[in-house]
């Protein structure tokens, strides 16, 4: 009997706003404990919530980007439960009128090889709603210490339909979701900073069956890899249980990324009765056509759409687009350089290889790079026109990165102009061909490597200052003619 | 007489309040009276009547995303029953 | 002389302060002296901070000297101990908050201070504003200044008693089901509950979010209007506060009085039935007769859903308060049980020790009506009945300008008399509760005394956000009476 897994993911994404969801205390990460609070955050007696407009704009944008239906009217509900990290002992959330319904996330599964685009699928969503985050509990010996800096931060809860079937799919889903959130300036989705959290609901059933099996909720999946590994582990665990004749118990399990094991969380005797009711302190939200249009105008192109466009419109290879697309600013940088240079593939190579290498080594962000699109475009042009050789160009790039000078200025300062002019180069090529009739016959007979025989004499004549690619190209042209 | 499904223990549990045996007996009877009285509402015909969520219809009440000064860490912890290292202390949270 | 001062109105005192006949410090000293003299018997105050009050008074005198006097400059105003004042205790008369000191000002507190008023003391109440007698205070009940064996009403009993006893020139209270109007009636002072959303709730310890409003206690309708003018208005910190201009109430009242407008007064037949004390009924009828003499048209109206108001209230208010009081758990502030073994225990024990019986009862009732499977049958149904109650009033207002009723069914009762039956206590609010459910403004003004010398209150109910008219109608009666010249024999 073979089994198939059915997986649904519940992802919480922290919105990148300056203040909190229902009060204007500053939002942030990594601040000294309890320095980002105000009376509302701490639920002091007498305090009241006020919605953050930016959070609403961001969730509407998320909904539009993911193709959701934006509810014309939605409201806020209180989810009542007691926990030390929850100051009011209720969480303001959305119960039966979430702001977004439906929608989907386009994902890409791993291809058969690194340079081959994998299959694309669309994972359906159930809903997206807004709520507020809770504080952080630090567990010590026999006690817990609470930091409320995170409490009240806007949180988007994205619920997928249970339509994924494997750990790889889940991983791809998270990667794709993160890319959309970054593109939309909605969240940075850094799991280490708690900006993205994921719980998985996993069940198995006989392959081809329609009914869903008993589901297990898996928590504490603290990285995309742990999500993948945890799900894989859980699928294997459930399969083993069922194959041995047992039944999967509905429970919540805690995954340990270090050991790769999961354990059952002590089942709570008290079932959760959240006693949802509309929050009387908050007014409903009406999203009219005007507001939606205003947010729509701020929606960027989706990452996969951009990737497809870079491949089709600019002829950039898939692997290079995979580097250029995830960082929206880098993608913008490339498109500008492509536009200025008219040579998108060359521009792409410089950016994906040299620029990223230099940024990484210097630990700088793109915004801090002295090399701007016009530098790249200028360099591409110099190489294209043969003014400099390609190995000299690499040296120019490194210098530009340090100094911010234009490529022309660097070339002049360092005297890197290619000394060979093209007519002279062509003459040397012709002479080399003429001097090697046997190699000509070999080459014309189909032996590619025979081309190399002509290169040596040409390079010697050029005293090494010839662009090997150009020589290669020239020889082929002359031999073909 | 409380409705037969009014389980005082269960509700007190949800409300996180320990009740003494005496309180359970006394409150049970008193709340029974109140719930009996409240049953009067069942005779109202509410067909087609919208619930009053708010006294007046206002929507989209919000503030711009501009941070304002909050509490100093001293003020935040001033009334804490137990605190250490600028954090609130509670006995161990048992999962 | 001092007693004269202690029973003067804001209008009278503002004039004297302005003319430099007295200073803010002198007035504050008189109030402090009076408080020291009588509060041992009345117990209107949970606490007061004399050095702070005098410091405020000195600052007030400096402002006046600099030509920067505000509309309530130098006027000592008491605050119900559920309204937050930075640096002062905020106890809700509960063991749960016995030692809590608030770090922030309520919006109404900010506005009082900006108007030059002096924040005086923390006034007693039924714990967490739940009650109609102030007997539910964890710190001891307040006595009615007119008869110390009787209750002042509640939940704002301390606020009403302080004004009645001359321990404050005015006071702020809160009203969820009648908690300003009923004690005002029982203590023979003016008490006003504004339309829901007229005054900010930011800084008011929430009981029932969709019903609570802060309002003034005062010695005259004019004084109540002065205070309302200062505290009313939209507040960005309260999403339920309404964006409507605050009119010049004094001017509006005066203009309406001068216009000679003949009000159409509605008398709801459902408010004069069983349970109404005959002396109260007679006093209210006499007041109605005064309106007739003024040329007002008196019409009987019907508010057919009146008998469901208390039931609807106790579902909605308890549901909301069960959630609003969840934050009182001993984790970040408030009482924490010494016996708590783990974090879960903290809740069960701290709340058991910190809350009194009435609070526990209401939290439990509210938790029940919201619990799984009951939402439709109770909360949703009650909110629909609420719509019908509001509709009754709005329908009546097509025929009349204002509605007049008794404020409370009986005068002040003896301490302990109604303590045994919560339900009996709840029915005290029968005339006031519908006004909160409908979100309307309401005011209680003195309209007589029983033979035993206990005050009787007349309630006038107004139209949404038409406080000027409401105050004008109330003033029209007040002008023809001199009930306020009588003082309790303390």
mmCIF file with all atom_site columns, C-alpha atoms in Angstrom, chain A residues 383-384 390 466-474:
data_model
loop_
_atom_site.group_PDB
_atom_site.id
_atom_site.type_symbol
_atom_site.label_atom_id
_atom_site.label_alt_id
_atom_site.label_comp_id
_atom_site.label_asym_id
_atom_site.label_entity_id
_atom_site.label_seq_id
_atom_site.pdbx_PDB_ins_code
_atom_site.Cartn_x
_atom_site.Cartn_y
_atom_site.Cartn_z
_atom_site.occupancy
_atom_site.B_iso_or_equiv
_atom_site.pdbx_formal_charge
_atom_site.auth_seq_id
_atom_site.auth_comp_id
_atom_site.auth_asym_id
_atom_site.auth_atom_id
_atom_site.pdbx_PDB_model_num
ATOM 1  C CA . UNK A 1 383 ? 34.452 45.459 -24.040 1.00 0.00 ? 383 UNK A CA 1
ATOM 2  C CA . UNK A 1 384 ? 31.976 45.270 -26.890 1.00 0.00 ? 384 UNK A CA 1
ATOM 3  C CA . UNK A 1 390 ? 37.870 40.979 -21.221 1.00 0.00 ? 390 UNK A CA 1
ATOM 4  C CA . UNK A 1 466 ? 44.317 40.174 -27.790 1.00 0.00 ? 466 UNK A CA 1
ATOM 5  C CA . UNK A 1 467 ? 40.953 39.196 -26.454 1.00 0.00 ? 467 UNK A CA 1
ATOM 6  C CA . UNK A 1 468 ? 40.843 35.395 -26.761 1.00 0.00 ? 468 UNK A CA 1
ATOM 7  C CA . UNK A 1 469 ? 37.098 35.460 -27.399 1.00 0.00 ? 469 UNK A CA 1
ATOM 8  C CA . UNK A 1 470 ? 37.469 37.957 -30.180 1.00 0.00 ? 470 UNK A CA 1
ATOM 9  C CA . UNK A 1 471 ? 40.309 35.911 -31.696 1.00 0.00 ? 471 UNK A CA 1
ATOM 10 C CA . UNK A 1 472 ? 38.199 32.813 -31.553 1.00 0.00 ? 472 UNK A CA 1
ATOM 11 C CA . UNK A 1 473 ? 35.280 34.588 -33.152 1.00 0.00 ? 473 UNK A CA 1
ATOM 12 C CA . UNK A 1 474 ? 37.442 36.112 -35.850 1.00 0.00 ? 474 UNK A CA 1
#
